Structures are given as C-alpha cells and as structure tokens.
PDB file of C-alpha atoms in Angstrom:
ATOM      1  CA  UNK A   1     -36.233 -23.619  16.852  1.00  0.00           C
ATOM      2  CA  UNK A   2     -34.977 -22.746  13.406  1.00  0.00           C
ATOM      3  CA  UNK A   3     -31.562 -22.414  11.793  1.00  0.00           C
ATOM      4  CA  UNK A   4     -28.376 -23.126  13.721  1.00  0.00           C
ATOM      5  CA  UNK A   5     -28.407 -22.894  17.506  1.00  0.00           C
ATOM      6  CA  UNK A   6     -25.304 -22.712  19.671  1.00  0.00           C
ATOM      7  CA  UNK A   7     -25.000 -23.084  23.432  1.00  0.00           C
ATOM      8  CA  UNK A   8     -23.725 -21.636  25.629  1.00  0.00           C
ATOM      9  CA  UNK A   9     -23.519 -18.125  24.192  1.00  0.00           C
ATOM     10  CA  UNK A  10     -20.828 -17.160  26.696  1.00  0.00           C
ATOM     11  CA  UNK A  11     -18.329 -19.316  28.543  1.00  0.00           C
ATOM     12  CA  UNK A  12     -15.546 -18.433  30.965  1.00  0.00           C
ATOM     13  CA  UNK A  13     -13.179 -21.204  31.932  1.00  0.00           C
ATOM     14  CA  UNK A  14      -9.893 -21.715  33.657  1.00  0.00           C
ATOM     15  CA  UNK A  15      -6.980 -23.362  31.931  1.00  0.00           C
ATOM     16  CA  UNK A  16      -7.557 -26.641  33.769  1.00  0.00           C
ATOM     17  CA  UNK A  17     -11.310 -26.888  33.180  1.00  0.00           C
ATOM     18  CA  UNK A  18     -13.143 -29.171  30.778  1.00  0.00           C
ATOM     19  CA  UNK A  19     -16.177 -27.798  28.990  1.00  0.00           C
ATOM     20  CA  UNK A  20     -18.130 -28.403  25.807  1.00  0.00           C
ATOM     21  CA  UNK A  21     -19.756 -26.244  23.179  1.00  0.00           C
ATOM     22  CA  UNK A  22     -22.912 -27.519  21.540  1.00  0.00           C
ATOM     23  CA  UNK A  23     -24.373 -26.838  18.107  1.00  0.00           C
ATOM     24  CA  UNK A  24     -27.674 -27.992  16.677  1.00  0.00           C
ATOM     25  CA  UNK A  25     -28.987 -27.404  13.172  1.00  0.00           C
ATOM     26  CA  UNK A  26     -32.644 -27.683  12.203  1.00  0.00           C
ATOM     27  CA  UNK A  27     -32.108 -27.327   8.447  1.00  0.00           C
ATOM     28  CA  UNK A  28     -31.683 -30.955   7.406  1.00  0.00           C
ATOM     29  CA  UNK A  29     -28.119 -30.267   6.243  1.00  0.00           C
ATOM     30  CA  UNK A  30     -25.442 -32.918   5.781  1.00  0.00           C
ATOM     31  CA  UNK A  31     -22.343 -30.881   6.643  1.00  0.00           C
ATOM     32  CA  UNK A  32     -21.411 -29.098   9.849  1.00  0.00           C
ATOM     33  CA  UNK A  33     -18.410 -26.877  10.641  1.00  0.00           C
ATOM     34  CA  UNK A  34     -16.527 -25.330  13.545  1.00  0.00           C
ATOM     35  CA  UNK A  35     -14.858 -21.964  12.943  1.00  0.00           C
ATOM     36  CA  UNK A  36     -12.751 -19.806  15.242  1.00  0.00           C
ATOM     37  CA  UNK A  37     -13.159 -16.027  14.963  1.00  0.00           C
ATOM     38  CA  UNK A  38     -10.549 -13.781  16.600  1.00  0.00           C
ATOM     39  CA  UNK A  39     -10.336 -10.004  16.387  1.00  0.00           C
ATOM     40  CA  UNK A  40      -8.681  -8.700  13.223  1.00  0.00           C
ATOM     41  CA  UNK A  41      -8.146 -12.241  11.901  1.00  0.00           C
ATOM     42  CA  UNK A  42      -9.962 -14.178   9.168  1.00  0.00           C
ATOM     43  CA  UNK A  43     -12.421 -16.863  10.115  1.00  0.00           C
ATOM     44  CA  UNK A  44     -10.365 -19.972  10.779  1.00  0.00           C
ATOM     45  CA  UNK A  45     -11.842 -23.327   9.781  1.00  0.00           C
ATOM     46  CA  UNK A  46     -11.230 -25.893  12.496  1.00  0.00           C
ATOM     47  CA  UNK A  47     -13.256 -28.992  11.661  1.00  0.00           C
ATOM     48  CA  UNK A  48     -15.752 -30.192   9.080  1.00  0.00           C
ATOM     49  CA  UNK A  49     -18.123 -33.127   9.349  1.00  0.00           C
ATOM     50  CA  UNK A  50     -19.976 -34.490   6.360  1.00  0.00           C
ATOM     51  CA  UNK A  51     -22.624 -37.118   7.062  1.00  0.00           C
ATOM     52  CA  UNK A  52     -21.123 -37.511  10.536  1.00  0.00           C
ATOM     53  CA  UNK A  53     -17.637 -38.287   9.183  1.00  0.00           C
ATOM     54  CA  UNK A  54     -14.830 -35.855   9.922  1.00  0.00           C
ATOM     55  CA  UNK A  55     -13.500 -34.632   6.555  1.00  0.00           C
ATOM     56  CA  UNK A  56     -11.345 -31.697   7.602  1.00  0.00           C
ATOM     57  CA  UNK A  57      -9.067 -31.205  10.578  1.00  0.00           C
ATOM     58  CA  UNK A  58      -6.955 -28.124  10.046  1.00  0.00           C
ATOM     59  CA  UNK A  59      -3.989 -28.660  12.341  1.00  0.00           C
ATOM     60  CA  UNK A  60      -6.061 -27.870  15.383  1.00  0.00           C
ATOM     61  CA  UNK A  61      -4.409 -28.549  18.774  1.00  0.00           C
ATOM     62  CA  UNK A  62      -5.624 -31.715  20.496  1.00  0.00           C
ATOM     63  CA  UNK A  63      -7.043 -29.670  23.370  1.00  0.00           C
ATOM     64  CA  UNK A  64      -9.986 -29.135  20.986  1.00  0.00           C
ATOM     65  CA  UNK A  65     -11.906 -32.343  20.361  1.00  0.00           C
ATOM     66  CA  UNK A  66     -14.948 -32.397  18.054  1.00  0.00           C
ATOM     67  CA  UNK A  67     -17.796 -34.859  18.158  1.00  0.00           C
ATOM     68  CA  UNK A  68     -20.657 -35.335  15.702  1.00  0.00           C
ATOM     69  CA  UNK A  69     -23.101 -37.952  17.044  1.00  0.00           C
ATOM     70  CA  UNK A  70     -25.600 -37.350  14.220  1.00  0.00           C
ATOM     71  CA  UNK A  71     -26.081 -34.976  11.317  1.00  0.00           C
ATOM     72  CA  UNK A  72     -27.984 -32.462  13.442  1.00  0.00           C
ATOM     73  CA  UNK A  73     -25.604 -32.127  16.374  1.00  0.00           C
ATOM     74  CA  UNK A  74     -22.005 -31.057  16.713  1.00  0.00           C
ATOM     75  CA  UNK A  75     -19.929 -30.640  19.848  1.00  0.00           C
ATOM     76  CA  UNK A  76     -16.565 -29.090  20.569  1.00  0.00           C
ATOM     77  CA  UNK A  77     -14.986 -30.485  23.714  1.00  0.00           C
ATOM     78  CA  UNK A  78     -12.458 -28.192  25.372  1.00  0.00           C
ATOM     79  CA  UNK A  79      -9.747 -29.100  27.877  1.00  0.00           C
ATOM     80  CA  UNK A  80      -6.579 -27.482  29.216  1.00  0.00           C
ATOM     81  CA  UNK A  81      -7.061 -24.454  27.007  1.00  0.00           C
ATOM     82  CA  UNK A  82      -4.693 -21.500  26.760  1.00  0.00           C
ATOM     83  CA  UNK A  83      -5.568 -17.799  27.055  1.00  0.00           C
ATOM     84  CA  UNK A  84      -4.909 -17.397  23.299  1.00  0.00           C
ATOM     85  CA  UNK A  85      -7.836 -19.752  22.690  1.00  0.00           C
ATOM     86  CA  UNK A  86     -10.187 -16.986  23.822  1.00  0.00           C
ATOM     87  CA  UNK A  87     -12.337 -16.210  20.782  1.00  0.00           C
ATOM     88  CA  UNK A  88     -15.788 -16.517  19.253  1.00  0.00           C
ATOM     89  CA  UNK A  89     -16.456 -20.088  18.151  1.00  0.00           C
ATOM     90  CA  UNK A  90     -18.927 -20.309  15.313  1.00  0.00           C
ATOM     91  CA  UNK A  91     -20.794 -23.369  14.175  1.00  0.00           C
ATOM     92  CA  UNK A  92     -22.133 -23.541  10.633  1.00  0.00           C
ATOM     93  CA  UNK A  93     -23.982 -25.985   8.443  1.00  0.00           C
ATOM     94  CA  UNK A  94     -24.506 -26.443   4.713  1.00  0.00           C
ATOM     95  CA  UNK A  95     -26.485 -28.728   2.467  1.00  0.00           C
ATOM     96  CA  UNK A  96     -23.328 -30.536   1.374  1.00  0.00           C
ATOM     97  CA  UNK A  97     -19.602 -30.065   1.949  1.00  0.00           C
ATOM     98  CA  UNK A  98     -18.394 -30.861  -1.563  1.00  0.00           C
ATOM     99  CA  UNK A  99     -20.822 -28.537  -3.388  1.00  0.00           C
ATOM    100  CA  UNK A 100     -20.078 -24.843  -2.917  1.00  0.00           C
ATOM    101  CA  UNK A 101     -23.109 -23.179  -1.451  1.00  0.00           C
ATOM    102  CA  UNK A 102     -24.374 -21.143   1.434  1.00  0.00           C
ATOM    103  CA  UNK A 103     -23.050 -21.609   4.940  1.00  0.00           C
ATOM    104  CA  UNK A 104     -25.604 -21.024   7.700  1.00  0.00           C
ATOM    105  CA  UNK A 105     -23.963 -19.827  10.891  1.00  0.00           C
ATOM    106  CA  UNK A 106     -25.071 -19.871  14.489  1.00  0.00           C
ATOM    107  CA  UNK A 107     -24.648 -16.822  16.709  1.00  0.00           C
ATOM    108  CA  UNK A 108     -21.464 -18.200  18.228  1.00  0.00           C
ATOM    109  CA  UNK A 109     -20.127 -19.102  21.646  1.00  0.00           C
ATOM    110  CA  UNK A 110     -17.889 -16.415  23.158  1.00  0.00           C
ATOM    111  CA  UNK A 111     -15.114 -18.215  25.042  1.00  0.00           C
ATOM    112  CA  UNK A 112     -12.838 -16.551  27.572  1.00  0.00           C
ATOM    113  CA  UNK A 113      -9.942 -18.562  28.996  1.00  0.00           C
ATOM    114  CA  UNK A 114      -8.498 -17.161  32.199  1.00  0.00           C
TER     115      UNK A 114
ATOM    116  CA  UNK B   1       1.325 -12.756   2.025  1.00  0.00           C
ATOM    117  CA  UNK B   2      -2.229 -13.560   3.099  1.00  0.00           C
ATOM    118  CA  UNK B   3      -4.364 -15.399   0.568  1.00  0.00           C
ATOM    119  CA  UNK B   4      -7.120 -12.819   0.968  1.00  0.00           C
ATOM    120  CA  UNK B   5      -6.509  -9.208   1.958  1.00  0.00           C
ATOM    121  CA  UNK B   6      -9.310  -7.032   3.300  1.00  0.00           C
ATOM    122  CA  UNK B   7      -9.037  -3.658   5.010  1.00  0.00           C
ATOM    123  CA  UNK B   8     -10.514  -4.115   8.512  1.00  0.00           C
ATOM    124  CA  UNK B   9     -11.681  -0.489   8.750  1.00  0.00           C
ATOM    125  CA  UNK B  10     -13.600   0.829  10.549  1.00  0.00           C
ATOM    126  CA  UNK B  11     -15.264   2.645   7.674  1.00  0.00           C
ATOM    127  CA  UNK B  12     -17.711   5.389   8.636  1.00  0.00           C
ATOM    128  CA  UNK B  13     -20.044   6.936   6.052  1.00  0.00           C
ATOM    129  CA  UNK B  14     -23.113   9.204   6.173  1.00  0.00           C
ATOM    130  CA  UNK B  15     -26.553   7.771   5.488  1.00  0.00           C
ATOM    131  CA  UNK B  16     -27.295   7.685   1.769  1.00  0.00           C
ATOM    132  CA  UNK B  17     -23.661   7.330   0.706  1.00  0.00           C
ATOM    133  CA  UNK B  18     -22.419   4.753  -1.765  1.00  0.00           C
ATOM    134  CA  UNK B  19     -20.142   2.311   0.000  1.00  0.00           C
ATOM    135  CA  UNK B  20     -17.371   0.354  -1.673  1.00  0.00           C
ATOM    136  CA  UNK B  21     -15.889  -2.647   0.114  1.00  0.00           C
ATOM    137  CA  UNK B  22     -13.026  -4.583  -1.425  1.00  0.00           C
ATOM    138  CA  UNK B  23     -10.880  -7.681  -1.198  1.00  0.00           C
ATOM    139  CA  UNK B  24      -7.797  -8.737  -3.088  1.00  0.00           C
ATOM    140  CA  UNK B  25      -6.592 -12.291  -3.338  1.00  0.00           C
ATOM    141  CA  UNK B  26      -3.532 -14.147  -4.524  1.00  0.00           C
ATOM    142  CA  UNK B  27      -4.845 -17.574  -5.570  1.00  0.00           C
ATOM    143  CA  UNK B  28      -5.857 -17.441  -9.235  1.00  0.00           C
ATOM    144  CA  UNK B  29      -7.729 -20.727  -8.802  1.00  0.00           C
ATOM    145  CA  UNK B  30     -10.513 -19.042  -6.827  1.00  0.00           C
ATOM    146  CA  UNK B  31     -13.726 -19.149  -8.830  1.00  0.00           C
ATOM    147  CA  UNK B  32     -16.532 -18.716  -6.276  1.00  0.00           C
ATOM    148  CA  UNK B  33     -16.817 -15.429  -4.415  1.00  0.00           C
ATOM    149  CA  UNK B  34     -19.103 -14.545  -1.555  1.00  0.00           C
ATOM    150  CA  UNK B  35     -19.897 -11.661   0.727  1.00  0.00           C
ATOM    151  CA  UNK B  36     -21.136 -12.381   4.225  1.00  0.00           C
ATOM    152  CA  UNK B  37     -22.592  -9.754   6.549  1.00  0.00           C
ATOM    153  CA  UNK B  38     -22.125 -10.072  10.296  1.00  0.00           C
ATOM    154  CA  UNK B  39     -24.048  -7.916  12.721  1.00  0.00           C
ATOM    155  CA  UNK B  40     -22.659  -7.379  16.203  1.00  0.00           C
ATOM    156  CA  UNK B  41     -23.130 -10.462  18.425  1.00  0.00           C
ATOM    157  CA  UNK B  42     -24.514 -12.463  15.504  1.00  0.00           C
ATOM    158  CA  UNK B  43     -23.156 -15.064  13.111  1.00  0.00           C
ATOM    159  CA  UNK B  44     -22.322 -14.194   9.495  1.00  0.00           C
ATOM    160  CA  UNK B  45     -25.088 -14.482   6.895  1.00  0.00           C
ATOM    161  CA  UNK B  46     -24.666 -14.807   3.156  1.00  0.00           C
ATOM    162  CA  UNK B  47     -25.328 -11.572   1.298  1.00  0.00           C
ATOM    163  CA  UNK B  48     -24.034 -12.150  -2.235  1.00  0.00           C
ATOM    164  CA  UNK B  49     -22.663 -15.117  -4.176  1.00  0.00           C
ATOM    165  CA  UNK B  50     -20.985 -14.902  -7.580  1.00  0.00           C
ATOM    166  CA  UNK B  51     -19.177 -17.313  -9.826  1.00  0.00           C
ATOM    167  CA  UNK B  52     -16.137 -16.249 -11.879  1.00  0.00           C
ATOM    168  CA  UNK B  53     -15.935 -12.703 -13.238  1.00  0.00           C
ATOM    169  CA  UNK B  54     -18.683 -10.156 -13.707  1.00  0.00           C
ATOM    170  CA  UNK B  55     -21.312  -8.268 -11.778  1.00  0.00           C
ATOM    171  CA  UNK B  56     -24.312  -9.360  -9.782  1.00  0.00           C
ATOM    172  CA  UNK B  57     -26.955  -7.015  -8.456  1.00  0.00           C
ATOM    173  CA  UNK B  58     -29.490  -7.572  -5.690  1.00  0.00           C
ATOM    174  CA  UNK B  59     -31.461  -4.537  -4.628  1.00  0.00           C
ATOM    175  CA  UNK B  60     -29.062  -1.941  -3.238  1.00  0.00           C
ATOM    176  CA  UNK B  61     -26.132  -4.370  -3.352  1.00  0.00           C
ATOM    177  CA  UNK B  62     -23.807  -5.069  -6.287  1.00  0.00           C
ATOM    178  CA  UNK B  63     -21.000  -7.605  -6.214  1.00  0.00           C
ATOM    179  CA  UNK B  64     -18.226  -7.257  -8.747  1.00  0.00           C
ATOM    180  CA  UNK B  65     -15.433  -9.694  -9.555  1.00  0.00           C
ATOM    181  CA  UNK B  66     -12.352  -8.852 -11.617  1.00  0.00           C
ATOM    182  CA  UNK B  67     -10.370 -12.053 -11.899  1.00  0.00           C
ATOM    183  CA  UNK B  68      -7.675 -10.477 -14.056  1.00  0.00           C
ATOM    184  CA  UNK B  69      -6.836  -8.135 -11.171  1.00  0.00           C
ATOM    185  CA  UNK B  70      -7.721 -10.662  -8.436  1.00  0.00           C
ATOM    186  CA  UNK B  71     -10.034  -8.059  -6.947  1.00  0.00           C
ATOM    187  CA  UNK B  72     -13.610  -8.242  -5.736  1.00  0.00           C
ATOM    188  CA  UNK B  73     -15.911  -5.472  -4.592  1.00  0.00           C
ATOM    189  CA  UNK B  74     -19.225  -5.026  -2.866  1.00  0.00           C
ATOM    190  CA  UNK B  75     -21.098  -1.783  -3.513  1.00  0.00           C
ATOM    191  CA  UNK B  76     -23.939  -0.613  -1.303  1.00  0.00           C
ATOM    192  CA  UNK B  77     -26.132   2.153  -2.717  1.00  0.00           C
ATOM    193  CA  UNK B  78     -28.200   4.508  -0.572  1.00  0.00           C
ATOM    194  CA  UNK B  79     -26.574   3.122   2.578  1.00  0.00           C
ATOM    195  CA  UNK B  80     -28.744   2.900   5.693  1.00  0.00           C
ATOM    196  CA  UNK B  81     -27.877   2.720   9.416  1.00  0.00           C
ATOM    197  CA  UNK B  82     -29.158  -0.864   9.281  1.00  0.00           C
ATOM    198  CA  UNK B  83     -26.239  -1.667   6.941  1.00  0.00           C
ATOM    199  CA  UNK B  84     -23.835  -1.073   9.853  1.00  0.00           C
ATOM    200  CA  UNK B  85     -22.099  -4.426  10.244  1.00  0.00           C
ATOM    201  CA  UNK B  86     -18.893  -6.250   9.418  1.00  0.00           C
ATOM    202  CA  UNK B  87     -18.647  -7.457   5.827  1.00  0.00           C
ATOM    203  CA  UNK B  88     -16.587 -10.578   5.179  1.00  0.00           C
ATOM    204  CA  UNK B  89     -15.437 -11.647   1.748  1.00  0.00           C
ATOM    205  CA  UNK B  90     -14.959 -15.365   1.174  1.00  0.00           C
ATOM    206  CA  UNK B  91     -13.882 -17.448  -1.773  1.00  0.00           C
ATOM    207  CA  UNK B  92     -13.043 -20.937  -2.936  1.00  0.00           C
ATOM    208  CA  UNK B  93     -11.917 -22.812  -6.033  1.00  0.00           C
ATOM    209  CA  UNK B  94     -13.748 -25.340  -8.188  1.00  0.00           C
ATOM    210  CA  UNK B  95     -13.721 -28.591  -6.266  1.00  0.00           C
ATOM    211  CA  UNK B  96     -13.093 -26.751  -3.022  1.00  0.00           C
ATOM    212  CA  UNK B  97     -16.653 -27.304  -1.915  1.00  0.00           C
ATOM    213  CA  UNK B  98     -17.433 -25.235   1.138  1.00  0.00           C
ATOM    214  CA  UNK B  99     -13.835 -24.957   2.280  1.00  0.00           C
ATOM    215  CA  UNK B 100     -13.840 -21.166   2.134  1.00  0.00           C
ATOM    216  CA  UNK B 101     -10.978 -18.732   2.574  1.00  0.00           C
ATOM    217  CA  UNK B 102     -12.197 -15.622   4.370  1.00  0.00           C
ATOM    218  CA  UNK B 103     -10.923 -12.067   4.582  1.00  0.00           C
ATOM    219  CA  UNK B 104     -10.606 -10.398   7.976  1.00  0.00           C
ATOM    220  CA  UNK B 105     -13.823  -8.437   7.450  1.00  0.00           C
ATOM    221  CA  UNK B 106     -14.432  -4.687   7.094  1.00  0.00           C
ATOM    222  CA  UNK B 107     -16.382  -2.967   9.843  1.00  0.00           C
ATOM    223  CA  UNK B 108     -18.863  -0.483   8.367  1.00  0.00           C
ATOM    224  CA  UNK B 109     -20.779   2.178  10.260  1.00  0.00           C
ATOM    225  CA  UNK B 110     -23.465   4.210   8.532  1.00  0.00           C
ATOM    226  CA  UNK B 111     -24.158   7.389  10.480  1.00  0.00           C
ATOM    227  CA  UNK B 112     -27.470   9.279  10.595  1.00  0.00           C
TER     228      UNK B 112
END
C-alpha cells in the first residue's frame, strides 16, 4: 500500500447509527487532516493532528469525533449525524503542519446520512 | 464575501484549446498559492505551487500570481481529454503552515 488509504469508500447510515471512517498514511508524515467536501462548496478543514496531538478543531459539531492513535492512523467517529452531514470526507497528510507544503489526499469516504 | 472566489463552471473546451482558470481572494496576507487537480472519485493532488507574485511553468501548465490584484490563474496549453477534472485553488499566509483556504473548484471538461 502506498500513499493515503481511506476506508470505507462508501457509507450509508441512519441518523441514530454509530460508524467510523479510517485513514492510513504510508508516507512517514507527521501531520494528518480531515476535510469535508460538499458540492459547490470549498474544502472545509475539520481537524488537524500533528505528531498525534490535535492542533486544529474548526468548530466542528461534537457528533464528529476524531482519533489519532499514532502518526500513521486517523479515525473519524460518527454518531447521531444529520442529513446535511452527507458529503465526501477526505483524509490528507503532510510532512509537517507548520511548514507549508504538499498535502497528500486519500480518495475519500462518501457518506450518505438517511 | 468569501475569502476565495472561484467560478465552479462547468467549463467545456475543445481538445487543443488554451484553458484559463482563475481565483480571486480578499486576504492580502496570502503568500503561498497552490492548484490542486481532482479527478472524479479521487482525492485532490497538487499540480502547482507558487510563492508570492510571478509565474511558474511546468510542462503545459503555467501558474500566475498577481498579488496587487489578488488574482491567481492557471493556464493549460494544448489541453487534452485527460485534463478533464476539477481544479481547486488553495492559498495560505506565512506562518499559516498547511492551514489552506480553498476555492470551490472549477470543473473542466476537454472534449474530443
């Protein structure tokens, strides 16, 4: 496996379900990110982890809960979501968070909330 | 007013055309400017990266930054069907690290 891998690629859940999105990076990077991508809207930064410490939390509702157990893995735990949370959730990694450089994105997890 | 404005398109051009994609922004502190390309059902990938004003060329792609006008452009020469994708501009300020502000993306289709 190379690059940034996200699972599952597609997820359908009811508003009362609990599910998790998983991201794994094989690039030896120190920073990992969750983005939300909705149609006709800019990419929305949700969370950033640098060396497993959360450094950004952009006013994201508590029904989204991130977890970074080590520098290679990132999770997004989902519970009691709303239909407006349906979107493509992208994971990304970079060498560092504080130095501007290239973000490497996964292919995304397409979430549909019924 | 959005920090970064980008026409979502779609933009349809014939093969071989020169394509111009643009973003305007409001924050004069932005110093780093990027273009990401996103194919359907894929994640974005970095295409061009420039710092401050000026031009940068890479093959058929040229990125241009005009800080005085708060305007950036991506030109694609001799466009190919394989260039069909959504192009996202992104930018940040010195000290902003990788906390990027993205445009909405412009969907480009290059027709045979």
